[in-house]
Amino acid sequence: MAAAVRKFIEKNGVGMAVFMTLAVTFWIMVLIVLPQLTMVDFSFRFKLPPDAIGGPQDQWTTTNYEYFIKGNPGNSDGWNRVDVTVFTRTLIAAFFVTVFNFIVCYPIAYYMAKVATGGWARMLALSLVVPYWINEILRAFAFRIIFGDAGLINTMLKTLGLITDSIDFIRADIALYAGLGYAYILLMIFPLYSAIESLDRNQVEAARDMGSPWWRIHWRIVMPFAKPGITAGCTMVFMLSAGALAAPQILGGPSSLWFTQIIYQGFFEYFNWQRGAAYAIILLGSCMIIVLSLTKLFGGKMGEIGR
Amino acid sequence: MKSGVGVELEHLWIRFGDFVAVRDASVKIEEGEFFSFLGPSGCGKTTILRTVSGFQDPSEGRVLIGGRDMAGTGPNKRPTALIFQNLALFPLMKVWENIAFSLEVRGVSKAGRRKRADELLDLIALPDQGDKLVDELSGGQRQRVAVARALAAEPQVLLLDEPLSALDLKLRQHMRTELRAIQQRVGLTFIYITHDQGEALTMSDHVAVMREGVIEQVGDGKEIYDDPATSFVASFVGENNAFSGRVTSLNGSHAVVDTEVGALRARIATAARGTLQQDDNAMVFIRPESLDVAADGAAGDHTLSARVVNEEFEGQSYHVFMEAGDGGSPIKMSLTNRGQAHISSIGGALTLAYDPDQAVALPQGALSDQE
């Protein structure tokens, strides 16, 4: 340990070593650990008027977590139907958004990495990036306009004579899934791209030479090789979809709620930060458990993500 | 195991935009033979191999495998198996899974695949290595696994793209023998691509020498070496001393060429017989091992004089480096070490003699620029 420290200082010089240590410590402690710990602390406390904080009533409690399961005491269902349903639906929807995203992005990433060449490949990458120069909320609104009653898609379908009445994409949540899918497309494509890009083209040709059809080449050669990229992309898209707020707020149908909206309500409509914090921790914890168990199921390693 | 089939290229042209990679290549490869394409990098030999395997479409001309036109048949449908320069083994699969991949494609059961993989592992003398990962094998072992993987597909033609180039010299020489032995055991047609003439000559039944997309000569090793068809072949295959000049007289199968070292008599190469005329620009090629120190007082059109620049003793032979006259073309002479004393002191003049039947006269042409 001491030797490692000395080596680190020798390699970087005293000033740089001190700066790096301080910067990394600041980053991890102040920007990551402390806020999360505050949230954890919040989630285990009662909602109290300001003058009672620190008083005898300010005790540790699991009330907020119990509320997520049970709801208000004596409600007709006996459990918190709304919150649990929304929570489950959010996770399932985020899962399918991730799967859908992967299905769309994998061919694009493969095309960019192995088929397109030179200027055309750069053009393609640029055309994927440029839309992200626009703010996330504006993009969500743009989707709302595209999918609206008199929006581009309905107008087109009507002009083509395929439908006579507008389809309510918003109510059917199609706009929401499309918006969520689009919002994180780059976070899926680029890890996939960089993983596939380093695959030796001869591997693909060798498999083809041995008679393999295209789908088996992808299943046996390309996807196993790109597994770290697939893990990284899917993890990010799943986490961010489950935790998205702007897209569900803007594109969600009137009857559908995203769990983040309930968290938001906890903080800013009921001013119950304690419950909001508990819900946020529940979401974070569940997402992490899902991601870790899926990664394990597919034989990936978290460490490989950074490769 | 299926036996090999013949491969024919008919007036094959391959263009990439304005660049012509292969020009009017026609060659007939017999079934079950070991055939090499030999040439410097960029001569189009790999392009030919990719065309035979189906990864590249010809711009003009046809590829026939076993007499069947391969146009429109993809690489996965051809009776060929390609061994890549970097082998392209699948790093995430075990050795036996690599070998059995083509069987997996064909839907063979796992037990059947394992059995066949084990048989092939025996064939390549790597029994009990099937459960290792490719990374755990040495270079030579990986090489053999690549051969086994290609053989598992039961191809009729095995295509090899410089597969030995990544190995060190000793292993490479060993693998030459081994590849040749495997080829004779399985009886398949092997098409081998290399820039290493040693590999081509030791392993092949026939060699096609290529330069800038053109097949300059097809023949067995001895023909290529002893009776080159062009000045490029003469200078690329093996070492050769080249002297340019003008034909001063023709005498049946021999020509006398007036060069910077005087008149040199040489056998006219078979390919140039009848075309090489009096007063043509010509070249005489004399192999280093065909030169010898002349007897005292020898003179005439089978001798030349040179000045010694350097001498290297290699154990089995001496190599004497000279220049023609004073500051002329470099000349190399190789003498087998039979216990004789050193040839000469550096800077001294030397008269060399050779047997005119061992020297070759060819029309003036491009030389290999390799050194």
PDB file of N, CA and C in Angstrom, chain B residues 262-305:
ATOM      1  N   GLY B 262      31.415  -7.909 -70.405  1.00  0.00           N
ATOM      2  CA  GLY B 262      31.869  -8.582 -71.616  1.00  0.00           C
ATOM      3  C   GLY B 262      30.807  -9.516 -72.161  1.00  0.00           C
ATOM      4  N   ALA B 263      31.168 -10.297 -73.161  1.00  0.00           N
ATOM      5  CA  ALA B 263      30.221 -11.224 -73.784  1.00  0.00           C
ATOM      6  C   ALA B 263      29.930 -12.369 -72.830  1.00  0.00           C
ATOM      7  N   LEU B 264      28.633 -12.678 -72.662  1.00  0.00           N
ATOM      8  CA  LEU B 264      28.232 -13.782 -71.795  1.00  0.00           C
ATOM      9  C   LEU B 264      27.354 -14.720 -72.598  1.00  0.00           C
ATOM     10  N   ARG B 265      27.668 -15.995 -72.516  1.00  0.00           N
ATOM     11  CA  ARG B 265      26.868 -16.976 -73.240  1.00  0.00           C
ATOM     12  C   ARG B 265      25.905 -17.638 -72.274  1.00  0.00           C
ATOM     13  N   ALA B 266      24.677 -17.828 -72.721  1.00  0.00           N
ATOM     14  CA  ALA B 266      23.675 -18.425 -71.836  1.00  0.00           C
ATOM     15  C   ALA B 266      22.645 -19.182 -72.643  1.00  0.00           C
ATOM     16  N   ARG B 267      22.009 -20.149 -71.977  1.00  0.00           N
ATOM     17  CA  ARG B 267      20.920 -20.895 -72.583  1.00  0.00           C
ATOM     18  C   ARG B 267      19.710 -19.957 -72.672  1.00  0.00           C
ATOM     19  N   ILE B 268      19.038 -19.995 -73.815  1.00  0.00           N
ATOM     20  CA  ILE B 268      17.834 -19.167 -73.949  1.00  0.00           C
ATOM     21  C   ILE B 268      16.701 -19.868 -73.217  1.00  0.00           C
ATOM     22  N   ALA B 269      15.990 -19.103 -72.356  1.00  0.00           N
ATOM     23  CA  ALA B 269      14.890 -19.695 -71.602  1.00  0.00           C
ATOM     24  C   ALA B 269      13.849 -20.252 -72.556  1.00  0.00           C
ATOM     25  N   THR B 270      13.197 -21.346 -72.172  1.00  0.00           N
ATOM     26  CA  THR B 270      12.219 -22.001 -73.051  1.00  0.00           C
ATOM     27  C   THR B 270      11.174 -21.008 -73.546  1.00  0.00           C
ATOM     28  N   ALA B 271      10.739 -20.142 -72.634  1.00  0.00           N
ATOM     29  CA  ALA B 271       9.669 -19.203 -72.991  1.00  0.00           C
ATOM     30  C   ALA B 271      10.134 -18.178 -74.024  1.00  0.00           C
ATOM     31  N   ALA B 272      11.459 -17.967 -74.117  1.00  0.00           N
ATOM     32  CA  ALA B 272      11.953 -16.910 -75.010  1.00  0.00           C
ATOM     33  C   ALA B 272      12.480 -17.471 -76.315  1.00  0.00           C
ATOM     34  N   ARG B 273      12.443 -18.797 -76.439  1.00  0.00           N
ATOM     35  CA  ARG B 273      13.004 -19.420 -77.640  1.00  0.00           C
ATOM     36  C   ARG B 273      12.170 -19.041 -78.857  1.00  0.00           C
ATOM     37  N   GLY B 274      12.840 -18.589 -79.884  1.00  0.00           N
ATOM     38  CA  GLY B 274      12.128 -18.181 -81.090  1.00  0.00           C
ATOM     39  C   GLY B 274      11.725 -16.722 -81.082  1.00  0.00           C
ATOM     40  N   THR B 275      11.631 -16.132 -79.883  1.00  0.00           N
ATOM     41  CA  THR B 275      11.258 -14.715 -79.858  1.00  0.00           C
ATOM     42  C   THR B 275      12.475 -13.831 -79.656  1.00  0.00           C
ATOM     43  N   LEU B 276      13.477 -14.372 -78.991  1.00  0.00           N
ATOM     44  CA  LEU B 276      14.674 -13.559 -78.743  1.00  0.00           C
ATOM     45  C   LEU B 276      15.491 -13.488 -80.039  1.00  0.00           C
ATOM     46  N   GLN B 277      15.715 -12.275 -80.524  1.00  0.00           N
ATOM     47  CA  GLN B 277      16.373 -12.093 -81.813  1.00  0.00           C
ATOM     48  C   GLN B 277      17.712 -11.381 -81.652  1.00  0.00           C
ATOM     49  N   GLN B 278      18.484 -11.522 -82.682  1.00  0.00           N
ATOM     50  CA  GLN B 278      19.739 -10.779 -82.801  1.00  0.00           C
ATOM     51  C   GLN B 278      19.487  -9.285 -82.542  1.00  0.00           C
ATOM     52  N   ASP B 279      20.397  -8.628 -81.794  1.00  0.00           N
ATOM     53  CA  ASP B 279      20.344  -7.190 -81.496  1.00  0.00           C
ATOM     54  C   ASP B 279      19.223  -6.806 -80.531  1.00  0.00           C
ATOM     55  N   ASP B 280      18.471  -7.791 -80.010  1.00  0.00           N
ATOM     56  CA  ASP B 280      17.467  -7.462 -78.987  1.00  0.00           C
ATOM     57  C   ASP B 280      18.166  -7.086 -77.686  1.00  0.00           C
ATOM     58  N   ASN B 281      17.446  -6.250 -76.886  1.00  0.00           N
ATOM     59  CA  ASN B 281      17.912  -6.025 -75.527  1.00  0.00           C
ATOM     60  C   ASN B 281      17.601  -7.271 -74.721  1.00  0.00           C
ATOM     61  N   ALA B 282      18.591  -7.756 -74.014  1.00  0.00           N
ATOM     62  CA  ALA B 282      18.408  -9.028 -73.314  1.00  0.00           C
ATOM     63  C   ALA B 282      19.071  -8.975 -71.950  1.00  0.00           C
ATOM     64  N   MET B 283      18.782  -9.983 -71.144  1.00  0.00           N
ATOM     65  CA  MET B 283      19.410 -10.095 -69.843  1.00  0.00           C
ATOM     66  C   MET B 283      19.909 -11.506 -69.645  1.00  0.00           C
ATOM     67  N   VAL B 284      21.059 -11.590 -68.997  1.00  0.00           N
ATOM     68  CA  VAL B 284      21.597 -12.905 -68.647  1.00  0.00           C
ATOM     69  C   VAL B 284      21.525 -13.041 -67.132  1.00  0.00           C
ATOM     70  N   PHE B 285      20.964 -14.155 -66.700  1.00  0.00           N
ATOM     71  CA  PHE B 285      20.851 -14.413 -65.258  1.00  0.00           C
ATOM     72  C   PHE B 285      21.742 -15.582 -64.879  1.00  0.00           C
ATOM     73  N   ILE B 286      22.590 -15.355 -63.889  1.00  0.00           N
ATOM     74  CA  ILE B 286      23.463 -16.436 -63.407  1.00  0.00           C
ATOM     75  C   ILE B 286      23.261 -16.550 -61.890  1.00  0.00           C
ATOM     76  N   ARG B 287      22.868 -17.720 -61.432  1.00  0.00           N
ATOM     77  CA  ARG B 287      22.644 -17.944 -60.002  1.00  0.00           C
ATOM     78  C   ARG B 287      23.964 -17.869 -59.242  1.00  0.00           C
ATOM     79  N   PRO B 288      23.938 -17.400 -58.000  1.00  0.00           N
ATOM     80  CA  PRO B 288      25.170 -17.333 -57.202  1.00  0.00           C
ATOM     81  C   PRO B 288      25.859 -18.691 -57.097  1.00  0.00           C
ATOM     82  N   GLU B 289      25.046 -19.772 -57.020  1.00  0.00           N
ATOM     83  CA  GLU B 289      25.657 -21.088 -56.852  1.00  0.00           C
ATOM     84  C   GLU B 289      26.186 -21.641 -58.170  1.00  0.00           C
ATOM     85  N   SER B 290      25.858 -20.978 -59.304  1.00  0.00           N
ATOM     86  CA  SER B 290      26.378 -21.430 -60.598  1.00  0.00           C
ATOM     87  C   SER B 290      27.752 -20.825 -60.897  1.00  0.00           C
ATOM     88  N   LEU B 291      28.116 -19.826 -60.131  1.00  0.00           N
ATOM     89  CA  LEU B 291      29.415 -19.177 -60.355  1.00  0.00           C
ATOM     90  C   LEU B 291      30.499 -19.940 -59.604  1.00  0.00           C
ATOM     91  N   ASP B 292      31.694 -19.870 -60.172  1.00  0.00           N
ATOM     92  CA  ASP B 292      32.823 -20.496 -59.492  1.00  0.00           C
ATOM     93  C   ASP B 292      34.072 -19.691 -59.844  1.00  0.00           C
ATOM     94  N   VAL B 293      35.096 -19.922 -59.097  1.00  0.00           N
ATOM     95  CA  VAL B 293      36.348 -19.244 -59.430  1.00  0.00           C
ATOM     96  C   VAL B 293      36.935 -19.939 -60.662  1.00  0.00           C
ATOM     97  N   ALA B 294      37.350 -19.109 -61.637  1.00  0.00           N
ATOM     98  CA  ALA B 294      37.844 -19.689 -62.897  1.00  0.00           C
ATOM     99  C   ALA B 294      39.237 -20.262 -62.700  1.00  0.00           C
ATOM    100  N   ALA B 295      39.536 -21.272 -63.500  1.00  0.00           N
ATOM    101  CA  ALA B 295      40.896 -21.817 -63.489  1.00  0.00           C
ATOM    102  C   ALA B 295      41.856 -20.757 -64.029  1.00  0.00           C
ATOM    103  N   ASP B 296      43.099 -20.834 -63.662  1.00  0.00           N
ATOM    104  CA  ASP B 296      44.089 -19.845 -64.116  1.00  0.00           C
ATOM    105  C   ASP B 296      44.104 -19.747 -65.630  1.00  0.00           C
ATOM    106  N   GLY B 297      44.087 -18.532 -66.124  1.00  0.00           N
ATOM    107  CA  GLY B 297      44.203 -18.317 -67.557  1.00  0.00           C
ATOM    108  C   GLY B 297      42.934 -18.546 -68.337  1.00  0.00           C
ATOM    109  N   ALA B 298      41.845 -18.864 -67.637  1.00  0.00           N
ATOM    110  CA  ALA B 298      40.602 -19.082 -68.360  1.00  0.00           C
ATOM    111  C   ALA B 298      40.064 -17.772 -68.908  1.00  0.00           C
ATOM    112  N   ALA B 299      39.487 -17.828 -70.070  1.00  0.00           N
ATOM    113  CA  ALA B 299      38.889 -16.638 -70.670  1.00  0.00           C
ATOM    114  C   ALA B 299      37.821 -17.094 -71.639  1.00  0.00           C
ATOM    115  N   GLY B 300      36.996 -16.130 -72.111  1.00  0.00           N
ATOM    116  CA  GLY B 300      35.971 -16.465 -73.089  1.00  0.00           C
ATOM    117  C   GLY B 300      34.602 -16.029 -72.627  1.00  0.00           C
ATOM    118  N   ASP B 301      33.575 -16.514 -73.387  1.00  0.00           N
ATOM    119  CA  ASP B 301      32.228 -16.008 -73.100  1.00  0.00           C
ATOM    120  C   ASP B 301      31.519 -16.785 -71.984  1.00  0.00           C
ATOM    121  N   HIS B 302      32.244 -17.510 -71.184  1.00  0.00           N
ATOM    122  CA  HIS B 302      31.637 -18.075 -69.978  1.00  0.00           C
ATOM    123  C   HIS B 302      32.425 -17.639 -68.744  1.00  0.00           C
ATOM    124  N   THR B 303      33.163 -16.558 -68.874  1.00  0.00           N
ATOM    125  CA  THR B 303      33.897 -16.011 -67.731  1.00  0.00           C
ATOM    126  C   THR B 303      33.581 -14.532 -67.590  1.00  0.00           C
ATOM    127  N   LEU B 304      33.790 -14.024 -66.385  1.00  0.00           N
ATOM    128  CA  LEU B 304      33.655 -12.586 -66.170  1.00  0.00           C
ATOM    129  C   LEU B 304      34.601 -12.192 -65.051  1.00  0.00           C
ATOM    130  N   SER B 305      34.977 -10.951 -65.036  1.00  0.00           N
ATOM    131  CA  SER B 305      35.887 -10.536 -63.972  1.00  0.00           C
ATOM    132  C   SER B 305      35.165  -9.566 -63.046  1.00  0.00           C
TER     133      SER B 305
END
